[in-house]
CSV table of C-alpha atoms in Angstrom, one decimal:
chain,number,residue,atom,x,y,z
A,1,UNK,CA,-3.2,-0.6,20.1
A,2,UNK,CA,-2.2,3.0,21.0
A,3,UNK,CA,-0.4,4.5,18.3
A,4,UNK,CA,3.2,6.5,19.3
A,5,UNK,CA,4.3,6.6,15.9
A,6,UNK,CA,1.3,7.5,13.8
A,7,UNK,CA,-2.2,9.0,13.8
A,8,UNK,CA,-5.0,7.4,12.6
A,9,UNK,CA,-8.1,9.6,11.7
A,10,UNK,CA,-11.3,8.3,10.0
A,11,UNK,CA,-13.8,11.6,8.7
A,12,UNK,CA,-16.8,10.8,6.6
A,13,UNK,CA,-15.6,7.4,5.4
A,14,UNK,CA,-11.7,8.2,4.6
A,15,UNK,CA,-9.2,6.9,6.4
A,16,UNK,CA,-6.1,9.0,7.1
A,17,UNK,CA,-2.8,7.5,8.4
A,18,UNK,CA,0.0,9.7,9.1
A,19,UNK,CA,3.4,9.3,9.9
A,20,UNK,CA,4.2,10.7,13.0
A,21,UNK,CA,7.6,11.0,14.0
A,22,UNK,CA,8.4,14.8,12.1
A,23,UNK,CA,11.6,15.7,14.5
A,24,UNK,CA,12.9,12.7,13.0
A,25,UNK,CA,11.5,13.3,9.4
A,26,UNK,CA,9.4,10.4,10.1
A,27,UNK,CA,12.2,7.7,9.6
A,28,UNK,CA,10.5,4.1,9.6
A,29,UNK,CA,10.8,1.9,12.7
A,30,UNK,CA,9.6,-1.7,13.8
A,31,UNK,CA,7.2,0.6,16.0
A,32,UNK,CA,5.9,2.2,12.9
A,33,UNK,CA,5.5,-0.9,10.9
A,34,UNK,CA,3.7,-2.7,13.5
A,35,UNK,CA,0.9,0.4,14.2
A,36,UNK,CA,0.5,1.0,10.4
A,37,UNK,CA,-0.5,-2.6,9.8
A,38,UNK,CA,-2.6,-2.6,12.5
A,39,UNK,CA,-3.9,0.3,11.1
A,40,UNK,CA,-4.4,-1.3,8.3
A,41,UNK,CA,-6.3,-4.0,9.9
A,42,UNK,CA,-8.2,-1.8,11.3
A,43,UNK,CA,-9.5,-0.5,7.6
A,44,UNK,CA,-10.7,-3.8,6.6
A,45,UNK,CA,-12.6,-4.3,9.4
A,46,UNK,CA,-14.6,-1.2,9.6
A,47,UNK,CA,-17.2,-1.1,7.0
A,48,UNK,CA,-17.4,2.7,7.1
A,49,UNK,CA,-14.0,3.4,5.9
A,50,UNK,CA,-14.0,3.5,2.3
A,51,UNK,CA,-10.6,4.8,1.2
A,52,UNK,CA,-7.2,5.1,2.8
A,53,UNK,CA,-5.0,8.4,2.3
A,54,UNK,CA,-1.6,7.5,3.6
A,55,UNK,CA,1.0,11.1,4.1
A,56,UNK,CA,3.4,12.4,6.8
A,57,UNK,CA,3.6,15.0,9.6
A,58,UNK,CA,5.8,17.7,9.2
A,59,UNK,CA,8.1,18.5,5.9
A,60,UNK,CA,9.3,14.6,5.2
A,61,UNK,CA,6.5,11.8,3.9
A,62,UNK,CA,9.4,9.3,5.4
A,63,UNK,CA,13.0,9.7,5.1
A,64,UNK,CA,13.8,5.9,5.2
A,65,UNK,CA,15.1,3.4,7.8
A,66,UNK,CA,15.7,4.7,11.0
A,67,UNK,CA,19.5,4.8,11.7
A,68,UNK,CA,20.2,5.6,14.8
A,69,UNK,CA,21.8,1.9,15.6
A,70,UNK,CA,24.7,3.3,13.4
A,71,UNK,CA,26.6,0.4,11.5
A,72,UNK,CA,24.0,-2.1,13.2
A,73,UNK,CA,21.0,-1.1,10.9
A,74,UNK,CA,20.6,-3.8,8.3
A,75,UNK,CA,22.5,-6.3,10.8
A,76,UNK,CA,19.8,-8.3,12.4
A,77,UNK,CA,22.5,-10.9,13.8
A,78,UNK,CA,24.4,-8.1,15.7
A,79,UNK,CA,20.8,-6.2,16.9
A,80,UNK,CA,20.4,-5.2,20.4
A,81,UNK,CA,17.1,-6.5,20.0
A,82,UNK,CA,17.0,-9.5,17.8
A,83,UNK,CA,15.6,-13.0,18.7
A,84,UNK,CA,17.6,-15.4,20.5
A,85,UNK,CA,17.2,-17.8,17.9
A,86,UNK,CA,19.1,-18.8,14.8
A,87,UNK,CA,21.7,-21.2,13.3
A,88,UNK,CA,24.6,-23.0,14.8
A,89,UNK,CA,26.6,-20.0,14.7
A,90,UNK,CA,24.1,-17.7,16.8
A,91,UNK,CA,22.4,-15.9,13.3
A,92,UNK,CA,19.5,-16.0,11.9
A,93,UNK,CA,18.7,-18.1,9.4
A,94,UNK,CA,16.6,-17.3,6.0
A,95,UNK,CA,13.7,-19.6,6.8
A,96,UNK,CA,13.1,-17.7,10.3
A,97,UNK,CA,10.3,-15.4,10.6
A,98,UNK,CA,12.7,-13.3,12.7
A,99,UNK,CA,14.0,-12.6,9.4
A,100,UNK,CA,11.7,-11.2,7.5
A,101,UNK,CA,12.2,-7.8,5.8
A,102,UNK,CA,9.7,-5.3,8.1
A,103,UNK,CA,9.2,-3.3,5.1
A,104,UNK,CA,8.1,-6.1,3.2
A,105,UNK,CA,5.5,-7.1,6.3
A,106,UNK,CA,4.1,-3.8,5.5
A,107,UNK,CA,3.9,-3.6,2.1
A,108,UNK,CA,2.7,-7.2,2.2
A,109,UNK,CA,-0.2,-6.1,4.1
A,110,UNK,CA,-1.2,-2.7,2.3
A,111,UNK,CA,-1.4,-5.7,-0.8
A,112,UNK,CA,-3.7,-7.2,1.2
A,113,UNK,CA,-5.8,-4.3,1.8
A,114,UNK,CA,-9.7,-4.1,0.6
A,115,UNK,CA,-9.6,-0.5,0.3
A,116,UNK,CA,-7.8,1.6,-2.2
A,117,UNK,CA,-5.1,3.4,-0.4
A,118,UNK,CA,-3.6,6.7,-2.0
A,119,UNK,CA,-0.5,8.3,-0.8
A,120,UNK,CA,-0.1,11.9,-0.7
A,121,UNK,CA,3.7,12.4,-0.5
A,122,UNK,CA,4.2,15.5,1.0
A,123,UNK,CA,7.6,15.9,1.2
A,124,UNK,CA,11.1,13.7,1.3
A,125,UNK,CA,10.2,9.9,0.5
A,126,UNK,CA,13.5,7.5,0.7
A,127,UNK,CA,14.3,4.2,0.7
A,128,UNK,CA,11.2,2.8,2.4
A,129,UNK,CA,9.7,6.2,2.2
A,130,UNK,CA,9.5,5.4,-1.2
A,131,UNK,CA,9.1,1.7,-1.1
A,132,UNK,CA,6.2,1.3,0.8
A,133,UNK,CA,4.2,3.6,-1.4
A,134,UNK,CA,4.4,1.0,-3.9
A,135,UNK,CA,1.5,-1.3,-3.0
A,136,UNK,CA,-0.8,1.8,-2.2
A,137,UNK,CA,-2.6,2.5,-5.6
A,138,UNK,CA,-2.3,5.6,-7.0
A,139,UNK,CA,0.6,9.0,-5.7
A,140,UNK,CA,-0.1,12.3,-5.6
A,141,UNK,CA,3.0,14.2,-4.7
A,142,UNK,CA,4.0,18.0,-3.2
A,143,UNK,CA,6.2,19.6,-5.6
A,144,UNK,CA,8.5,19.7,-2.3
A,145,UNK,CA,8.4,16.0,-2.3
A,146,UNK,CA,11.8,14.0,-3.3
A,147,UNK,CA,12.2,9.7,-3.9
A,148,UNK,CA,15.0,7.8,-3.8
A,149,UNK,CA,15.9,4.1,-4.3
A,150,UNK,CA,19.2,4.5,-2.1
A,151,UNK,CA,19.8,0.7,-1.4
A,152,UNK,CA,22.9,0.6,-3.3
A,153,UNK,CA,24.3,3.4,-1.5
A,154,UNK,CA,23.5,1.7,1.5
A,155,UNK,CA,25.2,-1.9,0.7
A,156,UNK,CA,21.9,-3.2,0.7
A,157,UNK,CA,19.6,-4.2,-1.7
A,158,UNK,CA,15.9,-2.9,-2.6
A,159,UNK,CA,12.9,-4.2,0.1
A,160,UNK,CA,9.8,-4.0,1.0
A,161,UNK,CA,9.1,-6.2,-2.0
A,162,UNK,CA,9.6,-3.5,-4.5
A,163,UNK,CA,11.5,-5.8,-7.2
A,164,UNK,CA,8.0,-7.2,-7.6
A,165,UNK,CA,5.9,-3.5,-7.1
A,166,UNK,CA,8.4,-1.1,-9.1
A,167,UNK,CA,9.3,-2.8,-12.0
A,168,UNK,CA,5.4,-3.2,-12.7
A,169,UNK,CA,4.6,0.6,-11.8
A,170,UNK,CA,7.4,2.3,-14.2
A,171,UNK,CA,8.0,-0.4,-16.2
A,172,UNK,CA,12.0,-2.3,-15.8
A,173,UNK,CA,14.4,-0.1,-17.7
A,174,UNK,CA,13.2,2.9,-15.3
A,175,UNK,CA,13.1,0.9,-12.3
A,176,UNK,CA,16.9,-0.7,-12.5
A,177,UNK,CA,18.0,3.2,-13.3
A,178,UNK,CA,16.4,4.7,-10.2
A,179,UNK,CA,17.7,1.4,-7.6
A,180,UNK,CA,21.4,1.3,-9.7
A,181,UNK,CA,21.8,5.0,-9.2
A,182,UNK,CA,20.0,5.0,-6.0
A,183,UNK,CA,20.2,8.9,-6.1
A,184,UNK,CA,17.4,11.2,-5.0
A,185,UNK,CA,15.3,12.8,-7.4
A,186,UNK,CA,12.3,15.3,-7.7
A,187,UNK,CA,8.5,14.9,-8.2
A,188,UNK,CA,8.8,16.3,-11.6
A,189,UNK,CA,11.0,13.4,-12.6
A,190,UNK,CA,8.7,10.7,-10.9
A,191,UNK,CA,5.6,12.3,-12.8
A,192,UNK,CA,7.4,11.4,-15.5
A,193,UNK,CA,8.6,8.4,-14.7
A,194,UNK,CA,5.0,7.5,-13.8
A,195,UNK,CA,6.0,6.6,-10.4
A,196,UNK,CA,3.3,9.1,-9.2
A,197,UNK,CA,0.0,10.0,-10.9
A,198,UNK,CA,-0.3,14.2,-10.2
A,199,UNK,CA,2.1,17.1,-8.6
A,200,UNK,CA,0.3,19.9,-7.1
A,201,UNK,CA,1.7,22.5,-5.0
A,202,UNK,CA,1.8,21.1,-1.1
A,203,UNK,CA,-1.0,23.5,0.0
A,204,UNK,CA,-3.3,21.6,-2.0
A,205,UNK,CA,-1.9,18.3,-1.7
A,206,UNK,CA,-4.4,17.1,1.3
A,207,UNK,CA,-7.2,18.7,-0.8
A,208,UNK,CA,-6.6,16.8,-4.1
A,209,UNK,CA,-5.9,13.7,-2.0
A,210,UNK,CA,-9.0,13.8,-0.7
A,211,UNK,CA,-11.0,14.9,-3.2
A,212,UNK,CA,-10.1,11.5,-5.0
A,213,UNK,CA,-11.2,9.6,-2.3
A,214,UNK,CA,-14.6,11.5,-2.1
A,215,UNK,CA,-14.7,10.4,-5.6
A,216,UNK,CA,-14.6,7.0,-4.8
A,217,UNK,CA,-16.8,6.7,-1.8
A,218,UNK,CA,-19.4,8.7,-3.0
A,219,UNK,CA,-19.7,6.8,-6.4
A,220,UNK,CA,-19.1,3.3,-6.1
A,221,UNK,CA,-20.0,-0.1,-4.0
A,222,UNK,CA,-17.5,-1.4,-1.9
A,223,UNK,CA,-17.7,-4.7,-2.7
A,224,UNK,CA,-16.9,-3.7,-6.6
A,225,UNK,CA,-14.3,-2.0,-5.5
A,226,UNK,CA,-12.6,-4.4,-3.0
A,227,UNK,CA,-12.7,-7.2,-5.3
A,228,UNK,CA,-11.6,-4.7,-8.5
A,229,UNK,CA,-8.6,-4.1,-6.9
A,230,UNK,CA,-7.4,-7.8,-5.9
A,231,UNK,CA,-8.5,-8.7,-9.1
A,232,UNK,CA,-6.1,-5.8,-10.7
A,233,UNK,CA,-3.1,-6.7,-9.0
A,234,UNK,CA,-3.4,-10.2,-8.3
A,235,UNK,CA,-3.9,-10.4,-12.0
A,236,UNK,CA,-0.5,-8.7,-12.5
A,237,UNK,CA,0.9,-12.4,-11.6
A,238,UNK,CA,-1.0,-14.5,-14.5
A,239,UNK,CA,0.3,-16.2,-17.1
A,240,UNK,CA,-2.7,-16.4,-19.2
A,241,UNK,CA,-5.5,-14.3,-19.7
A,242,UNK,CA,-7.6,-17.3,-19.2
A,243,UNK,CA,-6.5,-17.3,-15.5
A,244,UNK,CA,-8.4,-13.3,-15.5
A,245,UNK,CA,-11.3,-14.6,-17.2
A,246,UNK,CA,-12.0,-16.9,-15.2
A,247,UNK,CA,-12.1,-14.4,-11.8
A,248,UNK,CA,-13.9,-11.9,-14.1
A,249,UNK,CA,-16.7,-14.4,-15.2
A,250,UNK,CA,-17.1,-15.5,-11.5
A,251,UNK,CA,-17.2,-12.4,-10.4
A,252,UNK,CA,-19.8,-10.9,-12.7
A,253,UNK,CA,-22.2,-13.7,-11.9
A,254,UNK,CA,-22.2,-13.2,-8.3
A,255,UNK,CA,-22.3,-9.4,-8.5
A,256,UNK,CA,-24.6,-9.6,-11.1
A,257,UNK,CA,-26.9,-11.1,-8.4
A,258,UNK,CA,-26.4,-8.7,-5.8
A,259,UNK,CA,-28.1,-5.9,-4.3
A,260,UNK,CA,-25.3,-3.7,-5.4
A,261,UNK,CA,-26.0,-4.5,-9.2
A,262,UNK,CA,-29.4,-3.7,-9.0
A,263,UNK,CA,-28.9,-0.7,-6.9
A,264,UNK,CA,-26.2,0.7,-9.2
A,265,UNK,CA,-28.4,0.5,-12.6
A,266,UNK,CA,-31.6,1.7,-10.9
A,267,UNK,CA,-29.4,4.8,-8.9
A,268,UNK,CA,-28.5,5.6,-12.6
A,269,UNK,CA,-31.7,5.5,-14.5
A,270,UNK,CA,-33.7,7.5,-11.6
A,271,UNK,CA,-30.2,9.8,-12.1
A,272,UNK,CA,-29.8,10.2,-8.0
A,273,UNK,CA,-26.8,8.8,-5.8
A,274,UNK,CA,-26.7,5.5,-4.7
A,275,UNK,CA,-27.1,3.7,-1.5
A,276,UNK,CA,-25.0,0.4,-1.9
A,277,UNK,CA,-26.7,-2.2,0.5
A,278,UNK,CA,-23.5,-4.6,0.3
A,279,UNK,CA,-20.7,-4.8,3.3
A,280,UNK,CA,-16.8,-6.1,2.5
A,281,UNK,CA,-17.4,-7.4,6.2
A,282,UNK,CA,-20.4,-9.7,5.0
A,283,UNK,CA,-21.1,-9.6,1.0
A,284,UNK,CA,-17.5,-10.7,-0.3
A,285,UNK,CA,-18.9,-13.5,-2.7
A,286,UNK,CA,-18.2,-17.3,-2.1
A,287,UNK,CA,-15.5,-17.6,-4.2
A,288,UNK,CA,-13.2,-14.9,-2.3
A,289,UNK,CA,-10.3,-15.6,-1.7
A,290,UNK,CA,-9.7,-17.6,-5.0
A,291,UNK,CA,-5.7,-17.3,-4.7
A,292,UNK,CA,-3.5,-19.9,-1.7
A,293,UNK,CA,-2.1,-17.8,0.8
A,294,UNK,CA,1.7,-17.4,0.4
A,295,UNK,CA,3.6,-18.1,3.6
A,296,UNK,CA,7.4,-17.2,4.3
A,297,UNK,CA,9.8,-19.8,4.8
């Protein structure tokens, strides 16, 4: 796929996406959502990629929904360019995968992802600007940058499956306060609100960005890491910390046989960096995936 809507850069093992559209404060299209999960497919496949950083062109990280269809946004049914398909009455109906949320599609897919993906929020972040951050793992903003969970201001409701994200990354009572307001408000209040890890100033927000992601690549197996962080959120869904204990048990025998393992304690006793032989494309261990794929409908 050729990209028109963002650029995809890998250097030294870190993947970069950026939102590309900056005359237009890089507003979110079906264009965009389409090339940033292929993008993200991309990721998974090559074994070289390590980490993701995910940040925009221009002042704006994302500045929401494109709305240049006017009062037609959010109205699939009444879309130049919907499906001909739907109920009796020429809509769409909830079942259809015509209707699907395309933020959702993309946040679904960055929750998917075996990489960790950190988003370095350079500037404005709304609506899905903000919602799509959610399934990357950890936010480092600009002190320029600005969120906002505008859905009620809209007449809609929050998407890109952030009742399940935010409420579990700031906790409920901060969560219902930021989507009932739905006003905009600055990094220094979503440090606080733990909705992003660090503020730095923007000149070194590409910098710090990247030096976590060095951190990562440099230090750790990719195999631990992609199965740490499905085991992490998946595990945000159990109902009993048996349900962890058994993934973590599994997976410490199988790693415990690996390469990896081995390579990791001797790396550390001859104090010298190590050279992880494993590959997410090939090594993932017989158990993986141990959760049924959800499908819409």
């Amino acid at each position: 796929m050729a990209y028109e809507q963002i650029i995809y850069d890998v250097k030294d093992g870190i993947a970069t996406i950026t939102l590309n559209r900056p005359e237009k404060l890089n507003a979110f299209t079906g264009t965009m959502m389409a090339e940033m999960i292929d993008a993200f497919d991309k990721i998974d496949a090559d074994d070289d990629v390590r980490a993701v950083i995910v940040t925009g062109a221009g002042r704006a990280f994302c500045a929401g929904a494109d709305l240049s269809a006017g009062a037609k946004t959010f109205d699939y049914d009444n879309r130049s360019d919907r499906p001909d398909k739907g109920s009796g009455q020429g809509g769409l109906t909830y079942e259809m995968e015509e209707a699907r949320d395309g933020g959702g599609r993309l946040t679904l897919r960055i929750f998917e992802c075996l990489k960790p993906v950190i988003a370095a929020v350079n500037g404005p972040a709304v609506g899905i600007g903000s919602t799509m951050q959610l399934a990357m793992d950890i936010r480092i903003a600009s002190d320029t940058a600005r969120f906002g969970f505008v859905f009620a201001r809209r007449g809609i409701v929050p998407e890109a499956a952030s009742s399940f994200f935010l409420p579990r990354v700031v906790g409920i009572s901060q969560a219902l306060e930021w989507c009932y307001s739905g006003r905009v408000f600055d990094a220094q209040e979503a440090l606080n609100g733990k909705l992003v890890k660090q503020v730095v100033p923007g000149a070194d927000l590409l910098a710090t960005a990247n030096a976590l992601a060095r951190e990562i690549a440099d230090n750790t197996a990719p195999v631990s890491v992609a199965l740490t962080r499905q085991m992490l959120w998946r595990g945000l869904g159990m109902s009993h910390p048996m349900d962890a204990h058994k993934i973590d048990s599994r997976a410490i025998l199988s790693r415990g046989r690996s390469g990896d393992a081995k390579e990791g304690v001797t790396s550390f006793l001859e104090k010298r960096q190590p050279s992880y032989p494993d590959k997410v494309s090939a090594n993932m261990p017989d158990y993986f995936p141990w959760w049924e794929e959800q499908k819409y409908g």
